[in-house]
C-alpha atoms as a printed R data frame, in Angstrom:
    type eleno elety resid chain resno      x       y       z
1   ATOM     1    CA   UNK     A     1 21.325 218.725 125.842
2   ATOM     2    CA   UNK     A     2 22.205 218.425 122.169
3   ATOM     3    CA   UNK     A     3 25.653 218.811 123.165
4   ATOM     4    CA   UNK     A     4 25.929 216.247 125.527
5   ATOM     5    CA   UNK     A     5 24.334 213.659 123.266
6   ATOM     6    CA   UNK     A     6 26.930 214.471 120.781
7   ATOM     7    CA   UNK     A     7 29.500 214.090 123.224
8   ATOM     8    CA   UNK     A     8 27.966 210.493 124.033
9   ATOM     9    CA   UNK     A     9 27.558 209.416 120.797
10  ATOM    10    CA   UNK     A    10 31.068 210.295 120.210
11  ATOM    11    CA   UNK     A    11 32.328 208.494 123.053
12  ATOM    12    CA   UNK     A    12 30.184 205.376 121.569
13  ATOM    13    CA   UNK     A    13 31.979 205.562 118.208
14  ATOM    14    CA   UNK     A    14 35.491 205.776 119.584
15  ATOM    15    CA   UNK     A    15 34.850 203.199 121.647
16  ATOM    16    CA   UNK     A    16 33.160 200.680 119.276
17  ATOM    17    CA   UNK     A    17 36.293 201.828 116.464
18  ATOM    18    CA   UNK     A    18 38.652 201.069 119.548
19  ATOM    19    CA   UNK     A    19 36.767 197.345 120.036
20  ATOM    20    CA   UNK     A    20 37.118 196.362 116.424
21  ATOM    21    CA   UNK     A    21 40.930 197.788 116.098
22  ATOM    22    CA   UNK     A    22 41.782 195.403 119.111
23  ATOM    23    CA   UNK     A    23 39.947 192.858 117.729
24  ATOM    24    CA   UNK     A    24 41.963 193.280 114.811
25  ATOM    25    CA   UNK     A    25 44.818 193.320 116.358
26  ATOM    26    CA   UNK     A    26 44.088 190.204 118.396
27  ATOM    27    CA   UNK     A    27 43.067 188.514 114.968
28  ATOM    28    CA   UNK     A    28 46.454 189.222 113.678
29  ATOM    29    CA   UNK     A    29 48.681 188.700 116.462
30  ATOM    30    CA   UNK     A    30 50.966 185.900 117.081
31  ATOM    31    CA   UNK     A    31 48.350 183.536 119.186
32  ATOM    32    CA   UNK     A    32 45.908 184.331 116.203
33  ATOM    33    CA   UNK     A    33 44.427 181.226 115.073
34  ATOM    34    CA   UNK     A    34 40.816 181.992 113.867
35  ATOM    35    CA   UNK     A    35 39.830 178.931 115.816
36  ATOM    36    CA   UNK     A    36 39.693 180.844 119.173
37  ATOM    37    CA   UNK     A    37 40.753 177.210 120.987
38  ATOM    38    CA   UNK     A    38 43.055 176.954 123.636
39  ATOM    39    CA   UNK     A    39 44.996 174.753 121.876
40  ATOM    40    CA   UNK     A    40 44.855 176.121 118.783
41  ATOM    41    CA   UNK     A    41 46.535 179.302 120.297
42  ATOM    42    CA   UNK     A    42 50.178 177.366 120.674
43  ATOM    43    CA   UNK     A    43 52.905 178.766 123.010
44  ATOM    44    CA   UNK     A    44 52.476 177.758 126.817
45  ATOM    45    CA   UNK     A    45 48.613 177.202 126.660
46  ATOM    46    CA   UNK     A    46 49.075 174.532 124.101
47  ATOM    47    CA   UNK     A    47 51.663 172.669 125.974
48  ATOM    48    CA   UNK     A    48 49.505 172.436 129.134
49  ATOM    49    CA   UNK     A    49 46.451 171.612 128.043
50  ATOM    50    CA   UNK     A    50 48.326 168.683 125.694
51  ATOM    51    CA   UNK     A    51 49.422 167.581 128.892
52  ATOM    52    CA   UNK     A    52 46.576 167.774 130.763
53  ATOM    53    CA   UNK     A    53 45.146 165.838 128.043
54  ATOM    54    CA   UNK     A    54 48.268 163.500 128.267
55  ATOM    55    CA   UNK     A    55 48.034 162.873 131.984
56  ATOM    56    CA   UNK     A    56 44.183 162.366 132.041
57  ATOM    57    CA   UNK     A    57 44.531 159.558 129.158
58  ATOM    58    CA   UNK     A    58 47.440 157.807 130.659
59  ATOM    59    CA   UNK     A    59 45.185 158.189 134.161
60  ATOM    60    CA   UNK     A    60 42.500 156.650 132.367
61  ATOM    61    CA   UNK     A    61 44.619 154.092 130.979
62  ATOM    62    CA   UNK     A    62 46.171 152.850 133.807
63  ATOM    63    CA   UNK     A    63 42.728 152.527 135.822
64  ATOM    64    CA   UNK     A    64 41.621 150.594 132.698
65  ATOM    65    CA   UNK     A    65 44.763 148.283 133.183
66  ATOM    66    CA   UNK     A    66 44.385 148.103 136.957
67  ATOM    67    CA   UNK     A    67 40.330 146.630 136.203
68  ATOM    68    CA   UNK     A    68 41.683 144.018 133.823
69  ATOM    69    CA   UNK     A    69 44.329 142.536 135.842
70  ATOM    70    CA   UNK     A    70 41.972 142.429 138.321
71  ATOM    71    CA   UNK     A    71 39.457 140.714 136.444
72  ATOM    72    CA   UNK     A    72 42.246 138.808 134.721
73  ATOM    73    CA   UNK     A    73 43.393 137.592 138.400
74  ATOM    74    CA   UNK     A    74 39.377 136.646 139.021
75  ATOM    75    CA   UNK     A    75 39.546 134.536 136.213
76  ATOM    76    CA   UNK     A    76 42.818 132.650 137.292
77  ATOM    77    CA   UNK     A    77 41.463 132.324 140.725
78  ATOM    78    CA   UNK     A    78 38.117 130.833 139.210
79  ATOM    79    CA   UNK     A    79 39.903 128.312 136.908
80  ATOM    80    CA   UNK     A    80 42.266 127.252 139.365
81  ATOM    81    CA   UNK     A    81 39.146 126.431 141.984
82  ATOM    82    CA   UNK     A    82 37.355 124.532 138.759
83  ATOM    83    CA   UNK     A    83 40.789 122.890 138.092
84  ATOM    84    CA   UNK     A    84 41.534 121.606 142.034
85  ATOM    85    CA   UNK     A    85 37.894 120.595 141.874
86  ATOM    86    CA   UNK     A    86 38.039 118.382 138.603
87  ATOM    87    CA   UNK     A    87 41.881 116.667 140.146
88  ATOM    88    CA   UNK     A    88 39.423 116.030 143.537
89  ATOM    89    CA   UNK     A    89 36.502 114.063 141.417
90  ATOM    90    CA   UNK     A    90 39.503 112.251 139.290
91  ATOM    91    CA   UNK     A    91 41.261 111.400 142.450
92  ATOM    92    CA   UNK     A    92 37.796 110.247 143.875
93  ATOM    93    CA   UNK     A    93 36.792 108.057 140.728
94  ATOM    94    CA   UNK     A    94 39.993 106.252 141.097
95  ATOM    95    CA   UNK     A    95 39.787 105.414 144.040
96  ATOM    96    CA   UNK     A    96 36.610 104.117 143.316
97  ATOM    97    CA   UNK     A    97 38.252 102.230 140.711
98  ATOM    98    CA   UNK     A    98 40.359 100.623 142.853
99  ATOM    99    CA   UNK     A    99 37.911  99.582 145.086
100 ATOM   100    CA   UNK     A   100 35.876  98.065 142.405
101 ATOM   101    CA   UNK     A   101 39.010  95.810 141.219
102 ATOM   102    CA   UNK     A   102 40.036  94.987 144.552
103 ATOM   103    CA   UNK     A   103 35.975  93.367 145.025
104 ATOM   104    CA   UNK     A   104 36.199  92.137 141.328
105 ATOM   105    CA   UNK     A   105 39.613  90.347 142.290
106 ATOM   106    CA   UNK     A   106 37.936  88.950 145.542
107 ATOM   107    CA   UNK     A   107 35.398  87.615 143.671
108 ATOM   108    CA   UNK     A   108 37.043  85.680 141.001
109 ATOM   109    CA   UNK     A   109 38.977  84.725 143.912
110 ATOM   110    CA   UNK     A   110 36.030  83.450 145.203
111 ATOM   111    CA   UNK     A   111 34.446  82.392 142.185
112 ATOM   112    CA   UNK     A   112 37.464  80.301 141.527
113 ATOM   113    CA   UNK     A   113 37.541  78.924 144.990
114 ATOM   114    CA   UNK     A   114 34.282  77.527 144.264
115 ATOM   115    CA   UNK     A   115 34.751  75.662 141.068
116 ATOM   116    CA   UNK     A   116 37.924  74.100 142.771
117 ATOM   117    CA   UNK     A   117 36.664  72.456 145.447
């Protein structure tokens, strides 16, 4: 029994010697960064996830774009509707205008028709 829980322990400190030499290793290698972040490694995992990061922001951009022109195109539509609205009430109080000179004109007309006679 003694034997066999030599043999284990043994077993336990080769393997926990064999953990911290490949963490050494790993620590030292060329992807080493101490930060342990994808990014921070470099090489082929750096590249992708900057481009993931790339795509999603120029994604996120373009939606962004696509609301404001949208909203931008609201706006127009809004101002233009105000703006054919105003040109109907100008177009309405000049006509009014016009029929308030045409009766002012009739009666001086009158007025002076009277005063001649």
């Amino acid at each position: 029994m003694a034997s066999l829980l030599r043999i284990q322990s043994v077993r336990c400190s080769s393997l926990a010697r064999g953990l911290r030499t490949a963490a050494a290793l790993h620590a030292s290698g060329p992807y080493a960064s101490g930060g342990g972040h994808v990014t921070d490694a470099g090489g082929k995992f750096k590249e992708r996830e900057q481009a993931l990061e790339d795509a999603y922001f120029r994604k996120q951009t373009a939606e962004q774009l696509k609301a404001l022109k949208e909203y931008m195109a609201q706006k127009k539509e809004t101002a233009e509707k105000i703006i054919s609205d105003h040109e109907e009430e100008i177009r309405k109080h000049k006509e009014a205008i016009m029929e308030l000179q045409d009766d002012m004109s009739q009666v001086e007309k009158a007025h002076d028709e009277k005063e001649g006679k």
